[in-house]
Tab-separated table of C-alpha atoms in Angstrom:
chain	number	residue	atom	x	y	z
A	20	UNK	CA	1.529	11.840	6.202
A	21	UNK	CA	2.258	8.548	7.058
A	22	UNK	CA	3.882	7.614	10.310
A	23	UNK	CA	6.336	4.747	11.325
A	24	UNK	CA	5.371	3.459	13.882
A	25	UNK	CA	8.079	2.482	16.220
A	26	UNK	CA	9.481	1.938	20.047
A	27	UNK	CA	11.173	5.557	20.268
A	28	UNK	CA	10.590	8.689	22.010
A	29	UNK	CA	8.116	11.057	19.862
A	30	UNK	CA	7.500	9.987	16.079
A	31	UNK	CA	8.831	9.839	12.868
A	32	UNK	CA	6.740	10.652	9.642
A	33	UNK	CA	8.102	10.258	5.937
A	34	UNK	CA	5.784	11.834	2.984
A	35	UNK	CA	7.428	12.555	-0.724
A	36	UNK	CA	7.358	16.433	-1.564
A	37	UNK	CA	9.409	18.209	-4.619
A	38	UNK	CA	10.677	14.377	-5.503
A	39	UNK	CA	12.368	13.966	-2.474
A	40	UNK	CA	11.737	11.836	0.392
A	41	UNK	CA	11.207	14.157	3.011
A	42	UNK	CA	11.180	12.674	6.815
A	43	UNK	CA	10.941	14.235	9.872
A	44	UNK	CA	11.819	12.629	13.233
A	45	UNK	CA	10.974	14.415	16.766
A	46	UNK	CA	12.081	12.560	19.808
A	47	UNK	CA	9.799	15.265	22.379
A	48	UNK	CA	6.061	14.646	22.145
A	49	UNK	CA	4.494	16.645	19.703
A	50	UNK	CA	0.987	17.647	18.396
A	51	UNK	CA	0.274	15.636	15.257
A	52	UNK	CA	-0.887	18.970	14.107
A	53	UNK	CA	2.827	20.723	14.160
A	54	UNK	CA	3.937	17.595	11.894
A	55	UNK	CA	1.519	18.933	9.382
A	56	UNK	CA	2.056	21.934	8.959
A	57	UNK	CA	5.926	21.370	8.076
A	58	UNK	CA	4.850	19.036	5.710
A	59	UNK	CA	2.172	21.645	4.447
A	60	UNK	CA	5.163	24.289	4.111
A	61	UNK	CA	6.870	21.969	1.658
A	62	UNK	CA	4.403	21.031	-0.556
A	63	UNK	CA	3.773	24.882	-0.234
A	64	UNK	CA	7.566	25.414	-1.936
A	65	UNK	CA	6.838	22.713	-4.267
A	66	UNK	CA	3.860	24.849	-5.305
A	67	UNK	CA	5.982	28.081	-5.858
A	68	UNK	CA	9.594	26.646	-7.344
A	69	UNK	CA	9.169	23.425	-9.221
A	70	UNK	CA	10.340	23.689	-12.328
A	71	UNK	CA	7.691	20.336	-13.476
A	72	UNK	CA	4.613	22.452	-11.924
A	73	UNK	CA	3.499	24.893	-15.019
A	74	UNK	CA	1.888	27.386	-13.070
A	75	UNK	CA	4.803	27.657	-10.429
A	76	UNK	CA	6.300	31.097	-10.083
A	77	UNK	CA	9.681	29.637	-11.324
A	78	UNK	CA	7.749	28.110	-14.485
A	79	UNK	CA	6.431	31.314	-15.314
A	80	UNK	CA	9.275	33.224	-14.382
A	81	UNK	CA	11.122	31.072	-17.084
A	82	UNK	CA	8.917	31.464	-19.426
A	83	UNK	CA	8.736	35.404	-19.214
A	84	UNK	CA	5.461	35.393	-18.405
A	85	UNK	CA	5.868	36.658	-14.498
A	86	UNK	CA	8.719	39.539	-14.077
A	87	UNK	CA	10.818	39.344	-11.177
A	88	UNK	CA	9.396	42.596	-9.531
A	89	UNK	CA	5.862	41.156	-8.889
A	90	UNK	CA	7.377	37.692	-8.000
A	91	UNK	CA	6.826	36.380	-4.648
A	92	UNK	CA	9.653	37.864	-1.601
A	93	UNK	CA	10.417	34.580	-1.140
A	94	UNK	CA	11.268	33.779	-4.816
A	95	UNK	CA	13.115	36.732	-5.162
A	96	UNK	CA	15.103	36.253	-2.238
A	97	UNK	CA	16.034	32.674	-2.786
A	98	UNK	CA	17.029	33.835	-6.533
A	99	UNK	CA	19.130	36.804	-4.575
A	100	UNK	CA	20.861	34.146	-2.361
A	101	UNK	CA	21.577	31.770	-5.516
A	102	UNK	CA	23.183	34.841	-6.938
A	103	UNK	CA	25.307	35.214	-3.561
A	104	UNK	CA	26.621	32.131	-3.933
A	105	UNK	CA	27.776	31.916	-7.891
A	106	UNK	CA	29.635	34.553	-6.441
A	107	UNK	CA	31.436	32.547	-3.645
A	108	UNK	CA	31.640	29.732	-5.412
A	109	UNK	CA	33.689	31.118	-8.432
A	110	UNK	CA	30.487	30.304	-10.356
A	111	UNK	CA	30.886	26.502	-9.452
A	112	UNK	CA	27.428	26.757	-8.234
A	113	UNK	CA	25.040	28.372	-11.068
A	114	UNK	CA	21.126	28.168	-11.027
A	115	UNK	CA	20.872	29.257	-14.316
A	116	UNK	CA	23.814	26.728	-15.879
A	117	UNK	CA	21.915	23.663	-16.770
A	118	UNK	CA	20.480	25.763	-19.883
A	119	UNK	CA	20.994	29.529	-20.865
A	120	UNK	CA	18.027	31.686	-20.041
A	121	UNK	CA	15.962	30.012	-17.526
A	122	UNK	CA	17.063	28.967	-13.669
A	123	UNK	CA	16.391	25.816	-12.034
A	124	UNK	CA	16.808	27.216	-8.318
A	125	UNK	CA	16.162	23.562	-7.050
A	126	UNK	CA	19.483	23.291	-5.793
A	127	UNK	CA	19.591	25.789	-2.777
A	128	UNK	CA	15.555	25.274	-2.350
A	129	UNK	CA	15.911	21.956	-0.911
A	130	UNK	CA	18.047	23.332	2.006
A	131	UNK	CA	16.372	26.244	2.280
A	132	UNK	CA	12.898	25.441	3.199
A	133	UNK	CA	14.431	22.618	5.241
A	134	UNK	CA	16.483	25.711	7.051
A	135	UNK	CA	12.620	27.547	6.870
A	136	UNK	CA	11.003	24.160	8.427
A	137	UNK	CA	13.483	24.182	11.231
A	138	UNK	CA	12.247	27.452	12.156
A	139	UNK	CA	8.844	26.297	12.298
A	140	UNK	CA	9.980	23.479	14.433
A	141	UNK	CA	11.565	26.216	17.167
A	142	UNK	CA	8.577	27.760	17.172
A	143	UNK	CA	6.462	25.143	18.269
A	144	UNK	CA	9.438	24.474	20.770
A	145	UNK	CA	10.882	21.398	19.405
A	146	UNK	CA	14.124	20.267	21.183
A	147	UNK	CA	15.016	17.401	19.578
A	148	UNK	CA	14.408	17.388	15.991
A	149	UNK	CA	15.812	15.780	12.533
A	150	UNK	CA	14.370	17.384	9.144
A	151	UNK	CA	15.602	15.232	6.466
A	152	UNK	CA	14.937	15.854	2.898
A	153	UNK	CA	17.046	13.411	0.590
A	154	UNK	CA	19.969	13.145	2.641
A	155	UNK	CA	20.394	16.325	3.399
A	156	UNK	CA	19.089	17.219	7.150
A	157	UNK	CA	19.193	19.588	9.880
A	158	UNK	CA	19.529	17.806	13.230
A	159	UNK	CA	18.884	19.722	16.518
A	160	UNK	CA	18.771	18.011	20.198
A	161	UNK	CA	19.497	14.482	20.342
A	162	UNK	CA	18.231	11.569	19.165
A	163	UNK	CA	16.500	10.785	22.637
A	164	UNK	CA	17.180	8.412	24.437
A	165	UNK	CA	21.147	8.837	23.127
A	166	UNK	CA	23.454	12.054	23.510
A	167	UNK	CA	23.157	13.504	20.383
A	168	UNK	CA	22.352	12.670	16.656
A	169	UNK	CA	24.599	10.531	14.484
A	170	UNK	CA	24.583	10.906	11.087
A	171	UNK	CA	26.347	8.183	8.642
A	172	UNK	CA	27.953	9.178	5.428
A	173	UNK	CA	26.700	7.561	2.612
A	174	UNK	CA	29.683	4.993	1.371
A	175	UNK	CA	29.841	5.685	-2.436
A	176	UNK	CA	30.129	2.453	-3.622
A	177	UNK	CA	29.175	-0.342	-0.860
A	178	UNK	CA	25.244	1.249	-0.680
A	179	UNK	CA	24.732	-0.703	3.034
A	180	UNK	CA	27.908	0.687	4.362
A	181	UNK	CA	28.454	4.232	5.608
A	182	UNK	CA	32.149	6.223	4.729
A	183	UNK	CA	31.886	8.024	8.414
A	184	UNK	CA	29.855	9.441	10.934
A	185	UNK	CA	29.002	12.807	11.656
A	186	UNK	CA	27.847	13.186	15.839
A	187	UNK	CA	25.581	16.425	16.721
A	188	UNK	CA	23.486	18.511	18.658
A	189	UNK	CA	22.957	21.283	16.401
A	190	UNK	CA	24.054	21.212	12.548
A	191	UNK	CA	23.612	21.111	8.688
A	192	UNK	CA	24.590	17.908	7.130
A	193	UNK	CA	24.605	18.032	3.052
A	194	UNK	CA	25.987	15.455	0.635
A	195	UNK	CA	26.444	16.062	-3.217
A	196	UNK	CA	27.755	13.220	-4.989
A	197	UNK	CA	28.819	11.752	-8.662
A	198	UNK	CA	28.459	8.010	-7.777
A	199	UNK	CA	24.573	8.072	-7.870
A	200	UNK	CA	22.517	8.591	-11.369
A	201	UNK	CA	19.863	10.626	-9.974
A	202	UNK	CA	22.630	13.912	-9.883
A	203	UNK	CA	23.583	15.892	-12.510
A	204	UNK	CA	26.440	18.143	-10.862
A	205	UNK	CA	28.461	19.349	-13.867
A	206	UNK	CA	31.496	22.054	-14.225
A	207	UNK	CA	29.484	25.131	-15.116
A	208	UNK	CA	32.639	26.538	-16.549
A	209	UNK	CA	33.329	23.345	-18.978
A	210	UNK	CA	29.755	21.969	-18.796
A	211	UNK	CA	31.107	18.575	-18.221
A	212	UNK	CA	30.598	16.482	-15.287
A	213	UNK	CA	33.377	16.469	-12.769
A	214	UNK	CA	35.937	13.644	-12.250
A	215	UNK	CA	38.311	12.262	-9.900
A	216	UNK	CA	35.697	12.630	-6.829
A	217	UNK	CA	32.846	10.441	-5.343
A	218	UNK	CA	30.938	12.977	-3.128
A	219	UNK	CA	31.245	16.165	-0.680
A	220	UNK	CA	29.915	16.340	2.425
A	221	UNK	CA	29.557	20.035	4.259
A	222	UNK	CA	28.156	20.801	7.459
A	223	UNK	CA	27.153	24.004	9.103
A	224	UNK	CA	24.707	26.339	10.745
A	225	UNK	CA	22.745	26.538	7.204
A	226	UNK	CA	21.504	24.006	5.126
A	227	UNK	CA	20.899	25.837	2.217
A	228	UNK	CA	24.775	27.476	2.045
A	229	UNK	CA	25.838	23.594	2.895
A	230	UNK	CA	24.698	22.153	-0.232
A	231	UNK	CA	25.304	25.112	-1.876
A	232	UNK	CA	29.053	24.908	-1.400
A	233	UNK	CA	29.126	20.453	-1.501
A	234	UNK	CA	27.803	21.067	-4.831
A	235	UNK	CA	30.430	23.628	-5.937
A	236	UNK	CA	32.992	22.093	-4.477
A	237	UNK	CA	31.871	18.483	-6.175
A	238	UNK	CA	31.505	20.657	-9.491
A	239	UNK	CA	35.701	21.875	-8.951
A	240	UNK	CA	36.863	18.216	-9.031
A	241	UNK	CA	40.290	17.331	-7.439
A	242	UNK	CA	40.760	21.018	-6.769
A	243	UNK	CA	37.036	21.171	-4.262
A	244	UNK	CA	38.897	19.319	-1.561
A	245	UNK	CA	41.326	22.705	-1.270
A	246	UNK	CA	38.953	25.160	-1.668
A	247	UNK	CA	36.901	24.115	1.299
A	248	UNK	CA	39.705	24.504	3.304
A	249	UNK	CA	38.975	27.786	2.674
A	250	UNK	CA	35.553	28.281	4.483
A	251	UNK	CA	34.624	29.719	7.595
A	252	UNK	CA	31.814	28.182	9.565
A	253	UNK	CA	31.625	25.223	7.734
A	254	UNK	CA	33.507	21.808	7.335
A	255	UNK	CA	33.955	19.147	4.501
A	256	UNK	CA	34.715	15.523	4.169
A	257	UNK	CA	35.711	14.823	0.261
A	258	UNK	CA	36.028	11.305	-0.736
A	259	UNK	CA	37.953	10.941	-4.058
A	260	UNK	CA	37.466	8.119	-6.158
A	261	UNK	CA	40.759	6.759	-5.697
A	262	UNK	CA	39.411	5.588	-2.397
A	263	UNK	CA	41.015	8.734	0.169
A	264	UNK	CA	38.873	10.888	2.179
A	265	UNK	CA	40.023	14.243	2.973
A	266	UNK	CA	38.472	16.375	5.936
A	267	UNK	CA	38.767	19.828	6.888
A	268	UNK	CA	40.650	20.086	10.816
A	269	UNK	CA	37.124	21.017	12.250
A	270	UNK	CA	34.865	18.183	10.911
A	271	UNK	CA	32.629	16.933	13.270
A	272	UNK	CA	33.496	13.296	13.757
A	273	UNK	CA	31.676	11.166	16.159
A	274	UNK	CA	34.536	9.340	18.174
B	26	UNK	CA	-15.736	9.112	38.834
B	27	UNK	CA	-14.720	5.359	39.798
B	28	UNK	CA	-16.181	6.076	43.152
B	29	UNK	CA	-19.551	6.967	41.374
B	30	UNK	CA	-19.438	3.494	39.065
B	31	UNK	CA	-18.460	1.378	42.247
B	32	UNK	CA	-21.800	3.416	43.752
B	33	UNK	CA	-23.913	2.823	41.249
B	34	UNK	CA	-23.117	-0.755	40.992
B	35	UNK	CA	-23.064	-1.128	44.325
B	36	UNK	CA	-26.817	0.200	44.328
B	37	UNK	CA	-27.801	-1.809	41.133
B	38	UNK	CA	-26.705	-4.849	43.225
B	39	UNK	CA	-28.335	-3.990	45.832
B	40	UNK	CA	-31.324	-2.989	44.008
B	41	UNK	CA	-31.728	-6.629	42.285
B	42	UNK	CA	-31.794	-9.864	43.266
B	43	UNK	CA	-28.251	-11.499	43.407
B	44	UNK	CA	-28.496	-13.757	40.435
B	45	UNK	CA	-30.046	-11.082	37.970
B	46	UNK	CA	-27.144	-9.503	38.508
B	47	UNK	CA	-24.979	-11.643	37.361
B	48	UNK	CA	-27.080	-12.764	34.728
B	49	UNK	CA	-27.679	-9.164	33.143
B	50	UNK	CA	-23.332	-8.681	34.053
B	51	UNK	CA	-22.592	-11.794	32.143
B	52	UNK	CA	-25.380	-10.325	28.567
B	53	UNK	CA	-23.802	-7.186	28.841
B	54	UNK	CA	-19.644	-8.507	28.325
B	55	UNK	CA	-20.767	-10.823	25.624
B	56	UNK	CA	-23.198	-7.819	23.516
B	57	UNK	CA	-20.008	-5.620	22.554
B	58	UNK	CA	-20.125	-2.444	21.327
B	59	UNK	CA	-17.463	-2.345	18.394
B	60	UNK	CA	-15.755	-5.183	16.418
B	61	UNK	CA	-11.853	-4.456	15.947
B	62	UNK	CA	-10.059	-6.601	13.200
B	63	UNK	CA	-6.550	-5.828	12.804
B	64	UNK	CA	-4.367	-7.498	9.866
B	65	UNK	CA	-0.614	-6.955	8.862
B	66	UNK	CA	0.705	-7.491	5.175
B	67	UNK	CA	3.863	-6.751	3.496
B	68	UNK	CA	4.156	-5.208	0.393
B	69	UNK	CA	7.106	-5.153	-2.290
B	70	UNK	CA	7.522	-2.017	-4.276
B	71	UNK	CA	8.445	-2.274	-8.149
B	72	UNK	CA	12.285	-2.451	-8.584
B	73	UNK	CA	14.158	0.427	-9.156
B	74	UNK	CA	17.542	0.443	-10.571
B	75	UNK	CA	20.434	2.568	-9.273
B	76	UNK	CA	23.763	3.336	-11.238
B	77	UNK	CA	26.185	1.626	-9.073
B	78	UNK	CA	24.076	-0.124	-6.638
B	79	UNK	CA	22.151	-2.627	-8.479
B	80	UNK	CA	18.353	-3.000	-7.786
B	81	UNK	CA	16.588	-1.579	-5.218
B	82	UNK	CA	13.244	-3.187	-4.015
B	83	UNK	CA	11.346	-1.372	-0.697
B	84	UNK	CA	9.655	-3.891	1.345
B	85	UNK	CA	6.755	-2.165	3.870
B	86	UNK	CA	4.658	-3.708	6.557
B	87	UNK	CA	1.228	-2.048	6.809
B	88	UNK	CA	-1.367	-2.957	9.828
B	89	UNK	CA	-5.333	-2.739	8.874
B	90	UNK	CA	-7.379	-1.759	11.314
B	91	UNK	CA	-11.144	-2.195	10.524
B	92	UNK	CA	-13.314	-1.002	13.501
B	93	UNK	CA	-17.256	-1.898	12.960
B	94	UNK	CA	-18.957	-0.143	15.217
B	95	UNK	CA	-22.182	-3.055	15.828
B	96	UNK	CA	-25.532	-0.800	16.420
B	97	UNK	CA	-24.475	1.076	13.050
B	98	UNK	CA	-22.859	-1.020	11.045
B	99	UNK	CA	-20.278	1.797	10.661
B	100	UNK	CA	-16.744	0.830	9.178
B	101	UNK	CA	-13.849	2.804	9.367
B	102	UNK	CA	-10.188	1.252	8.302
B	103	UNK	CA	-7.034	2.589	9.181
B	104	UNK	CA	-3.776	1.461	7.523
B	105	UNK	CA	-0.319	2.505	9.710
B	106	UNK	CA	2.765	1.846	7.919
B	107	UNK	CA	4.882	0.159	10.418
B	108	UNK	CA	7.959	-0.763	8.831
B	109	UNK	CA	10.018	0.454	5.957
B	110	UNK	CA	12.903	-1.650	4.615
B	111	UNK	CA	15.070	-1.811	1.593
B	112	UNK	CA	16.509	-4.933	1.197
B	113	UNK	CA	19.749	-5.235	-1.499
B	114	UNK	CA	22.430	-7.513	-2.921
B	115	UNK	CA	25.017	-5.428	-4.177
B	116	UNK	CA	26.369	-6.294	-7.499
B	117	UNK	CA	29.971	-4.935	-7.548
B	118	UNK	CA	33.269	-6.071	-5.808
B	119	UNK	CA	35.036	-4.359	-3.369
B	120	UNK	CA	38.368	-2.468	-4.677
B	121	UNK	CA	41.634	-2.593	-2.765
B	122	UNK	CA	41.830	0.542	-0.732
B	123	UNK	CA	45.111	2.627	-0.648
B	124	UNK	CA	46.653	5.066	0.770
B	125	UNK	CA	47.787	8.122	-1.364
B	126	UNK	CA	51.125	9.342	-0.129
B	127	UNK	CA	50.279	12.985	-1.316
B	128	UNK	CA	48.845	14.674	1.024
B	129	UNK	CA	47.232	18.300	1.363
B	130	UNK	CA	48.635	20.491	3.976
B	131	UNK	CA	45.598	22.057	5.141
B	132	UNK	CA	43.283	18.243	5.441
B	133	UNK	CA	43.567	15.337	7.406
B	134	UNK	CA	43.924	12.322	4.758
B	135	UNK	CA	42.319	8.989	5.411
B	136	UNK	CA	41.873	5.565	3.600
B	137	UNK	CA	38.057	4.952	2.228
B	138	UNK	CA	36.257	3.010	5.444
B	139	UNK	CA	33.407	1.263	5.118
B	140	UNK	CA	31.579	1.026	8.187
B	141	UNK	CA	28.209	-0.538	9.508
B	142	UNK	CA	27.728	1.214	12.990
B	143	UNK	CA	24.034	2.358	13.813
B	144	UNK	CA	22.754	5.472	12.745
B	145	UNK	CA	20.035	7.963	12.973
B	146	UNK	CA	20.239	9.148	9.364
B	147	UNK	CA	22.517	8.797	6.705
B	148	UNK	CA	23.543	11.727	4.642
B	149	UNK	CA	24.111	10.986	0.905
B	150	UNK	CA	23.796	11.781	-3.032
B	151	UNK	CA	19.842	11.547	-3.698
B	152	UNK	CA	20.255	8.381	-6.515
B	153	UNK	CA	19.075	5.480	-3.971
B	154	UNK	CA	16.651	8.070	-2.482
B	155	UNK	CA	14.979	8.647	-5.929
B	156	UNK	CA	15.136	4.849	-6.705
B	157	UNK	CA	14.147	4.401	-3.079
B	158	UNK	CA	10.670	6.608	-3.585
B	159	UNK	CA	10.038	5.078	-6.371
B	160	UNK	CA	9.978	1.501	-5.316
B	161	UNK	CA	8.321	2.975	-2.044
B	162	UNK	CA	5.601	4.675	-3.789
B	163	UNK	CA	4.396	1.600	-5.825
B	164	UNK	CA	3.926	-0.590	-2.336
B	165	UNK	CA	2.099	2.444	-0.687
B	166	UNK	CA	0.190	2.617	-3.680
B	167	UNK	CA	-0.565	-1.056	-3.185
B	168	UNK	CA	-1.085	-0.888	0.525
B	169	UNK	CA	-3.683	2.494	-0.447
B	170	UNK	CA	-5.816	-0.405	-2.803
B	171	UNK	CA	-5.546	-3.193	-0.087
């Protein structure tokens, strides 16, 4: 659990778990101990939902080898939720449409147990908190000694310059984008990748629905921008590739 | 308990002759307990590549901390990582930014900015974060053998 090692209130700590650089910065002063066991949690979810760990319960599940009744509550319910949100989504956002038969629940896991982490955090009492896993965060507090947290937008083509910034005290930030290799967001209904947009950003009280929805809503194309309009609780910033940015009335921009 | 040193010294001074004092004062500061030897070094990860980005190469600073402790010869090393940075030229041009004159009813419609204000965190599609690791992983790994 490595630490930086910096001039700022509490202490930031950056460890890789489920492929992700996952980084958690507390401005309060907390025991080293607390760090840990976050960090424990997600290599805990690693354990029980990678789909590159052969024993996982997702590997077996996929392999028919574990049946959904005598998986673990937590798998079942984050397989419930995924289900929840195909429906929302129109089926823009589909576990099981990379291939036919098996579910790669990867994409709402990441926010989840970054939603589950946060909870860990309030119960230790953490005030002023950022769980970051791969550019998708919860922030809570400030970012001691400023107001509040501020939270750049990734520019999708200049990679040292940000599109916008998001200013919070308490909120979901998640960012699904085409411009970078390392995402496969595709159409489920036409299995090919979408065009005519760089990335989504959503933010809101839940990480998990966040993504969930900047990936469907990356997945529609030209036609996500209007759809998350739509939503309740939760706000977008689309950037198309032809260089316009659309947000929703609500999004929370710093100043 | 700094009343209780400043009375025992005061007795121990008392106790000896002025100069022994002194002399045993002096052996004691120059006989120290534990040798500290602290060292920084930089390490360069492997190059990843990015789609759009170009190369990305992490650059961290690790401090060494080797603490002999004298009587037992024991050693015990510490390595903090105490800075992480990702230096990159970007190998693409800028495009002309527009405005589109169609606008939705329901959004508020902006050009593309590209801004370089400070942030806490930066919210983005995972591509520099996997070619980010990556690079990052192969200088910790270096810093782990160092």
């Amino acid at each position: 659990m490595p630490r930086v090692d910096d001039r700022l209130p509490g202490g930031r700590w950056v460890e890789q778990i489920m492929g992700l650089p996952i980084l958690v910065d507390v401005r309060d002063d907390v025991d080293e101990d607390q760090v840990s066991e976050l960090f424990d949690w997600f290599r805990h979810v690693d354990r029980a939902f990678s789909t590159y760990i052969d024993d996982s319960e997702i590997s077996r599940l996929n392999r028919g080898e574990l049946d959904l009744d005598d998986a673990d509550p937590e798998v079942c319910s984050v397989l419930a939720r995924c289900d929840e949100l195909r429906e929302e989504t129109d089926g823009y956002f589909d576990v099981r449409a990379a291939a036919a038969e098996t579910i790669d629940p990867s994409g709402l896991v990441k926010g989840w147990s970054v939603d589950r982490a946060a909870l860990i955090a309030e119960r230790h009492g953490w005030r002023n908190y950022a769980i970051n896993a791969g550019g998708d965060m919860r922030l809570h507090g400030s970012a001691l000694p400023d107001a509040s947290w501020r939270v750049g937008i990734q520019h999708p083509t200049l990679r040292q310059k940000i599109a916008g910034v998001v200013r919070t005290n308490d909120l979901a930030v998640a960012t699904s984008g085409n411009y970078a290799r390392g995402e496969h967001v595709f159409d489920p209904h036409t299995h090919q990748p979408p065009t005519g947009v760089f990335s989504v950003t959503i933010t809101g009280p839940v990480l998990a629905t966040a993504d969930a929805y900047a990936t469907a809503a990356l997945a529609m194309g030209t036609a996500g921008s209007a759809w998350t309009a739509r939503l309740a609780s939760y706000e977008a910033m689309t950037i198309l590739a032809d260089e316009t940015v659309l947000f929703t009335p609500g999004f929370p921009r710093a100043a | 308990m700094r009343k209780f040193i400043t009375l025992v010294l005061g007795v121990t001074a008392l106790a000896l002759p002025i100069v022994d004092a002194f002399a045993a004062a002096k052996a004691q500061a120059t006989v120290p307990k534990k040798k500290v030897i602290t060292v920084s070094k930089t390490f360069t990860g492997a190059i990843a590549q990015t789609d759009r980005w170009g190369d990305m190469q992490v650059r961290i600073v690790v401090r060494k901390t080797t603490t002999i402790v004298i009587k037992t010869k024991k050693k015990t090393v510490t390595r903090k990582l105490i800075s992480v940075k990702a230096p990159v030229s970007p190998n693409h041009t800028d495009r002309s930014i527009y405005i589109n004159e169609q606008a939705l009813p329901t959004l508020i419609q902006e050009a593309l900015q590209a801004q370089s204000s400070g942030v806490d965190m930066v919210s983005g599609a995972t591509d520099s974060s996997i070619a980010f690791q990556t690079s990052l992983q192969s200088a910790i790994l270096q810093a782990k053998a160092w």
